[in-house]
């Protein structure tokens, strides 16, 4: 009979094999000639730049909202807390397309129309890409960061308060540094989710080349025209960008001793 | 002038607490688990809401948050910041209060020196032993020049000998820094080593506040007497100094030899756990050994209390139920009695 250690390691390799097999199978349709022409095309370069920019910006916006909100939900009791806690799951319950449709419908009601007229135009613009990614990631970011803050004993903050720290000082000097690992992990996942976001983005921002076409949208466009070689190359670019960035962040974080304990 | 005053304070188990702690006094709050000791400290520190009034230095601090009360607090679980080194932990309170760098450095070095932890300054808390953590937490609580310090069972995680040593150290530090302190403890005898006065908190009510000796020798209520657990209080008719540090007391027809520096003991108190009984004659010297008669047997919870008549004095001892059943004791039986000298209390 296999030991628990062997079973668990074997299963983790199984999962790795499934993904590795999928990536390797791309090379069946891989063409070296197409690689350079597609990679260096203005359209692809724009998609890469837009994807990286939008995922990074959406992650930053999500964290700006998620960190304080997660702290509030973790530390205080207030009316409506359960309701907020439940609605955070919305991006996971409804599909991204449905979420995008909800945003589109909102911008077509009088309030939405007024906001677009007087404020920022979201529908079929780059701002729409940012909004789509922000909406699909912020709830998850709050959920992840709240779990981290729940695990930090309140006693540290109480100790800080009796030593003379204001609530804000204790948050910045105790809670935030102690949540650092979790926040980095949450940022990585948020960024990865934003980079691969497709359904809400195409619904809100459309699929306009050189305007709102992120890599996932470009992949969909190539596939819909049966351009398999082009699809393979764009998928590889997305895989390389996504996994490469995540791996680099993990390695750098580890080296700098961000992960404690 | 009283520096800490509680007027009609209530919260959870605590009912109408009125208490005054004097300037530069070390006040020990003693009581069993669940009596509300930690809640009371949290109230003074402002970490929890409450009914009633808390006055510090004559000022009602009810509206003030913890960081504006000027009350240091050594938490029971210490709560040393795991992301900061020992020196950074101690400096924390001074940094958030924006003291100049040179003052912070001087104060941190001074405290590390006083608590013998200078060599630990660059270590993180997870690399420290229980005793070392305790010292760092004390230094951290003392660092921000606060005149009031609350200590919640500060030596509970240490072994008996280390705890005794740390308690003595804390007392001399508090006295030298002229700090008013409230210690929370559950062991009365440990409290007696550090306290100027002791308050007994029982089931959310302060039962008695008095000098340490008075708690033991003059309990004001049955609850205090029960908590103190000192039914064996013997009046001494005669004290004879046998040698320096060794005296012989006569109480009734009993003669007890004890190590003691004084010359005139009026009363002694012996915990029931320090009185041993045996059906057979114990081997060894006959010092502080007697014969007595069992005059009462009362089961109390997991123990059995046995009342003895020993040479004209009534003494109470305690046995676990298992030991009692094994010994097969009954009223009227003659037994050998041995008095151990571990925790005897004296009153001059």
PDB file of N, CA and C in Angstrom, chain B residues 144-193:
ATOM      1  N   UNK B 144       7.953  53.045  26.649  1.00  0.00           N
ATOM      2  CA  UNK B 144       7.426  54.385  26.319  1.00  0.00           C
ATOM      3  C   UNK B 144       7.174  55.309  27.516  1.00  0.00           C
ATOM      4  N   UNK B 145       7.915  55.178  28.586  1.00  0.00           N
ATOM      5  CA  UNK B 145       7.858  56.091  29.737  1.00  0.00           C
ATOM      6  C   UNK B 145       6.438  56.228  30.303  1.00  0.00           C
ATOM      7  N   UNK B 146       5.666  55.127  30.324  1.00  0.00           N
ATOM      8  CA  UNK B 146       4.300  55.226  30.845  1.00  0.00           C
ATOM      9  C   UNK B 146       4.336  55.037  32.358  1.00  0.00           C
ATOM     10  N   UNK B 147       3.516  55.789  33.079  1.00  0.00           N
ATOM     11  CA  UNK B 147       3.564  55.737  34.549  1.00  0.00           C
ATOM     12  C   UNK B 147       2.727  54.592  35.101  1.00  0.00           C
ATOM     13  N   UNK B 148       1.855  54.052  34.268  1.00  0.00           N
ATOM     14  CA  UNK B 148       0.994  52.967  34.734  1.00  0.00           C
ATOM     15  C   UNK B 148       1.255  51.732  33.888  1.00  0.00           C
ATOM     16  N   UNK B 149       1.406  50.607  34.543  1.00  0.00           N
ATOM     17  CA  UNK B 149       1.649  49.369  33.808  1.00  0.00           C
ATOM     18  C   UNK B 149       0.702  48.279  34.301  1.00  0.00           C
ATOM     19  N   UNK B 150       0.080  47.586  33.360  1.00  0.00           N
ATOM     20  CA  UNK B 150      -0.790  46.463  33.694  1.00  0.00           C
ATOM     21  C   UNK B 150      -0.071  45.188  33.262  1.00  0.00           C
ATOM     22  N   UNK B 151      -0.039  44.213  34.137  1.00  0.00           N
ATOM     23  CA  UNK B 151       0.671  42.971  33.809  1.00  0.00           C
ATOM     24  C   UNK B 151      -0.273  41.789  34.017  1.00  0.00           C
ATOM     25  N   UNK B 152      -0.554  41.065  32.931  1.00  0.00           N
ATOM     26  CA  UNK B 152      -1.499  39.955  33.009  1.00  0.00           C
ATOM     27  C   UNK B 152      -0.735  38.637  33.113  1.00  0.00           C
ATOM     28  N   UNK B 153      -0.705  38.098  34.311  1.00  0.00           N
ATOM     29  CA  UNK B 153      -0.003  36.832  34.598  1.00  0.00           C
ATOM     30  C   UNK B 153       1.357  36.798  33.903  1.00  0.00           C
ATOM     31  N   UNK B 154       2.244  37.749  34.241  1.00  0.00           N
ATOM     32  CA  UNK B 154       3.480  37.884  33.457  1.00  0.00           C
ATOM     33  C   UNK B 154       4.440  36.705  33.571  1.00  0.00           C
ATOM     34  N   UNK B 155       4.274  35.856  34.568  1.00  0.00           N
ATOM     35  CA  UNK B 155       5.236  34.761  34.689  1.00  0.00           C
ATOM     36  C   UNK B 155       4.563  33.392  34.559  1.00  0.00           C
ATOM     37  N   UNK B 156       3.374  33.385  33.980  1.00  0.00           N
ATOM     38  CA  UNK B 156       2.608  32.133  33.958  1.00  0.00           C
ATOM     39  C   UNK B 156       3.255  31.042  33.107  1.00  0.00           C
ATOM     40  N   UNK B 157       4.055  31.436  32.102  1.00  0.00           N
ATOM     41  CA  UNK B 157       4.619  30.409  31.225  1.00  0.00           C
ATOM     42  C   UNK B 157       5.994  29.925  31.696  1.00  0.00           C
ATOM     43  N   UNK B 158       6.452  30.437  32.842  1.00  0.00           N
ATOM     44  CA  UNK B 158       7.797  30.049  33.301  1.00  0.00           C
ATOM     45  C   UNK B 158       7.722  28.975  34.380  1.00  0.00           C
ATOM     46  N   UNK B 159       8.821  28.234  34.548  1.00  0.00           N
ATOM     47  CA  UNK B 159       8.824  27.256  35.640  1.00  0.00           C
ATOM     48  C   UNK B 159       8.935  28.002  36.968  1.00  0.00           C
ATOM     49  N   UNK B 160       8.585  27.321  38.054  1.00  0.00           N
ATOM     50  CA  UNK B 160       8.421  27.988  39.356  1.00  0.00           C
ATOM     51  C   UNK B 160       9.633  28.828  39.757  1.00  0.00           C
ATOM     52  N   UNK B 161      10.831  28.260  39.549  1.00  0.00           N
ATOM     53  CA  UNK B 161      12.025  28.957  40.014  1.00  0.00           C
ATOM     54  C   UNK B 161      12.290  30.218  39.167  1.00  0.00           C
ATOM     55  N   UNK B 162      12.175  30.041  37.839  1.00  0.00           N
ATOM     56  CA  UNK B 162      12.404  31.181  36.946  1.00  0.00           C
ATOM     57  C   UNK B 162      11.347  32.257  37.200  1.00  0.00           C
ATOM     58  N   UNK B 163      10.107  31.816  37.439  1.00  0.00           N
ATOM     59  CA  UNK B 163       9.015  32.760  37.661  1.00  0.00           C
ATOM     60  C   UNK B 163       9.293  33.610  38.900  1.00  0.00           C
ATOM     61  N   UNK B 164       9.768  32.955  39.952  1.00  0.00           N
ATOM     62  CA  UNK B 164      10.055  33.655  41.211  1.00  0.00           C
ATOM     63  C   UNK B 164      11.131  34.722  40.980  1.00  0.00           C
ATOM     64  N   UNK B 165      12.154  34.338  40.224  1.00  0.00           N
ATOM     65  CA  UNK B 165      13.268  35.246  39.945  1.00  0.00           C
ATOM     66  C   UNK B 165      12.792  36.443  39.113  1.00  0.00           C
ATOM     67  N   UNK B 166      11.990  36.152  38.067  1.00  0.00           N
ATOM     68  CA  UNK B 166      11.500  37.223  37.189  1.00  0.00           C
ATOM     69  C   UNK B 166      10.579  38.171  37.968  1.00  0.00           C
ATOM     70  N   UNK B 167       9.738  37.607  38.844  1.00  0.00           N
ATOM     71  CA  UNK B 167       8.835  38.434  39.649  1.00  0.00           C
ATOM     72  C   UNK B 167       9.619  39.424  40.511  1.00  0.00           C
ATOM     73  N   UNK B 168      10.679  38.913  41.136  1.00  0.00           N
ATOM     74  CA  UNK B 168      11.501  39.774  41.987  1.00  0.00           C
ATOM     75  C   UNK B 168      12.132  40.876  41.145  1.00  0.00           C
ATOM     76  N   UNK B 169      12.610  40.495  39.964  1.00  0.00           N
ATOM     77  CA  UNK B 169      13.228  41.476  39.061  1.00  0.00           C
ATOM     78  C   UNK B 169      12.221  42.550  38.642  1.00  0.00           C
ATOM     79  N   UNK B 170      11.011  42.087  38.283  1.00  0.00           N
ATOM     80  CA  UNK B 170       9.982  43.044  37.840  1.00  0.00           C
ATOM     81  C   UNK B 170       9.677  44.015  38.978  1.00  0.00           C
ATOM     82  N   UNK B 171       9.554  43.481  40.181  1.00  0.00           N
ATOM     83  CA  UNK B 171       9.222  44.355  41.319  1.00  0.00           C
ATOM     84  C   UNK B 171      10.291  45.422  41.501  1.00  0.00           C
ATOM     85  N   UNK B 172      11.563  45.008  41.454  1.00  0.00           N
ATOM     86  CA  UNK B 172      12.598  46.016  41.702  1.00  0.00           C
ATOM     87  C   UNK B 172      12.654  47.024  40.539  1.00  0.00           C
ATOM     88  N   UNK B 173      12.384  46.573  39.312  1.00  0.00           N
ATOM     89  CA  UNK B 173      12.355  47.501  38.172  1.00  0.00           C
ATOM     90  C   UNK B 173      11.221  48.518  38.325  1.00  0.00           C
ATOM     91  N   UNK B 174      10.041  48.021  38.693  1.00  0.00           N
ATOM     92  CA  UNK B 174       8.879  48.903  38.826  1.00  0.00           C
ATOM     93  C   UNK B 174       9.111  49.930  39.925  1.00  0.00           C
ATOM     94  N   UNK B 175       9.724  49.461  41.013  1.00  0.00           N
ATOM     95  CA  UNK B 175       9.977  50.372  42.129  1.00  0.00           C
ATOM     96  C   UNK B 175      11.011  51.429  41.725  1.00  0.00           C
ATOM     97  N   UNK B 176      12.074  50.973  41.026  1.00  0.00           N
ATOM     98  CA  UNK B 176      13.115  51.937  40.666  1.00  0.00           C
ATOM     99  C   UNK B 176      12.602  52.937  39.618  1.00  0.00           C
ATOM    100  N   UNK B 177      11.651  52.522  38.793  1.00  0.00           N
ATOM    101  CA  UNK B 177      11.122  53.433  37.767  1.00  0.00           C
ATOM    102  C   UNK B 177       9.875  54.186  38.253  1.00  0.00           C
ATOM    103  N   UNK B 178       9.523  53.962  39.508  1.00  0.00           N
ATOM    104  CA  UNK B 178       8.381  54.648  40.148  1.00  0.00           C
ATOM    105  C   UNK B 178       7.098  54.470  39.339  1.00  0.00           C
ATOM    106  N   UNK B 179       6.830  53.235  38.961  1.00  0.00           N
ATOM    107  CA  UNK B 179       5.654  52.931  38.138  1.00  0.00           C
ATOM    108  C   UNK B 179       4.542  52.361  39.016  1.00  0.00           C
ATOM    109  N   UNK B 180       3.323  52.798  38.738  1.00  0.00           N
ATOM    110  CA  UNK B 180       2.161  52.215  39.404  1.00  0.00           C
ATOM    111  C   UNK B 180       1.734  51.006  38.575  1.00  0.00           C
ATOM    112  N   UNK B 181       1.550  49.871  39.238  1.00  0.00           N
ATOM    113  CA  UNK B 181       1.282  48.659  38.449  1.00  0.00           C
ATOM    114  C   UNK B 181       0.146  47.841  39.030  1.00  0.00           C
ATOM    115  N   UNK B 182      -0.598  47.249  38.131  1.00  0.00           N
ATOM    116  CA  UNK B 182      -1.568  46.225  38.555  1.00  0.00           C
ATOM    117  C   UNK B 182      -1.124  44.900  37.940  1.00  0.00           C
ATOM    118  N   UNK B 183      -0.834  43.964  38.813  1.00  0.00           N
ATOM    119  CA  UNK B 183      -0.452  42.613  38.405  1.00  0.00           C
ATOM    120  C   UNK B 183      -1.684  41.736  38.492  1.00  0.00           C
ATOM    121  N   UNK B 184      -1.924  40.922  37.507  1.00  0.00           N
ATOM    122  CA  UNK B 184      -2.995  39.936  37.628  1.00  0.00           C
ATOM    123  C   UNK B 184      -2.350  38.571  37.827  1.00  0.00           C
ATOM    124  N   UNK B 185      -2.799  37.855  38.818  1.00  0.00           N
ATOM    125  CA  UNK B 185      -2.223  36.527  39.096  1.00  0.00           C
ATOM    126  C   UNK B 185      -3.299  35.590  39.588  1.00  0.00           C
ATOM    127  N   UNK B 186      -3.028  34.306  39.510  1.00  0.00           N
ATOM    128  CA  UNK B 186      -3.997  33.398  40.131  1.00  0.00           C
ATOM    129  C   UNK B 186      -3.417  32.716  41.356  1.00  0.00           C
ATOM    130  N   UNK B 187      -2.112  32.913  41.576  1.00  0.00           N
ATOM    131  CA  UNK B 187      -1.465  32.283  42.729  1.00  0.00           C
ATOM    132  C   UNK B 187      -1.198  33.327  43.810  1.00  0.00           C
ATOM    133  N   UNK B 188      -1.879  33.178  44.904  1.00  0.00           N
ATOM    134  CA  UNK B 188      -1.770  34.158  45.989  1.00  0.00           C
ATOM    135  C   UNK B 188      -0.347  34.253  46.535  1.00  0.00           C
ATOM    136  N   UNK B 189       0.329  33.134  46.614  1.00  0.00           N
ATOM    137  CA  UNK B 189       1.664  33.136  47.217  1.00  0.00           C
ATOM    138  C   UNK B 189       2.673  33.822  46.309  1.00  0.00           C
ATOM    139  N   UNK B 190       2.466  33.694  45.014  1.00  0.00           N
ATOM    140  CA  UNK B 190       3.314  34.415  44.063  1.00  0.00           C
ATOM    141  C   UNK B 190       3.021  35.907  44.183  1.00  0.00           C
ATOM    142  N   UNK B 191       1.751  36.247  44.346  1.00  0.00           N
ATOM    143  CA  UNK B 191       1.356  37.655  44.454  1.00  0.00           C
ATOM    144  C   UNK B 191       1.988  38.290  45.692  1.00  0.00           C
ATOM    145  N   UNK B 192       2.044  37.505  46.744  1.00  0.00           N
ATOM    146  CA  UNK B 192       2.574  38.027  47.995  1.00  0.00           C
ATOM    147  C   UNK B 192       4.026  38.487  47.856  1.00  0.00           C
ATOM    148  N   UNK B 193       4.756  37.864  46.931  1.00  0.00           N
ATOM    149  CA  UNK B 193       6.166  38.225  46.734  1.00  0.00           C
ATOM    150  C   UNK B 193       6.344  39.607  46.104  1.00  0.00           C
TER     151      UNK B 193
END
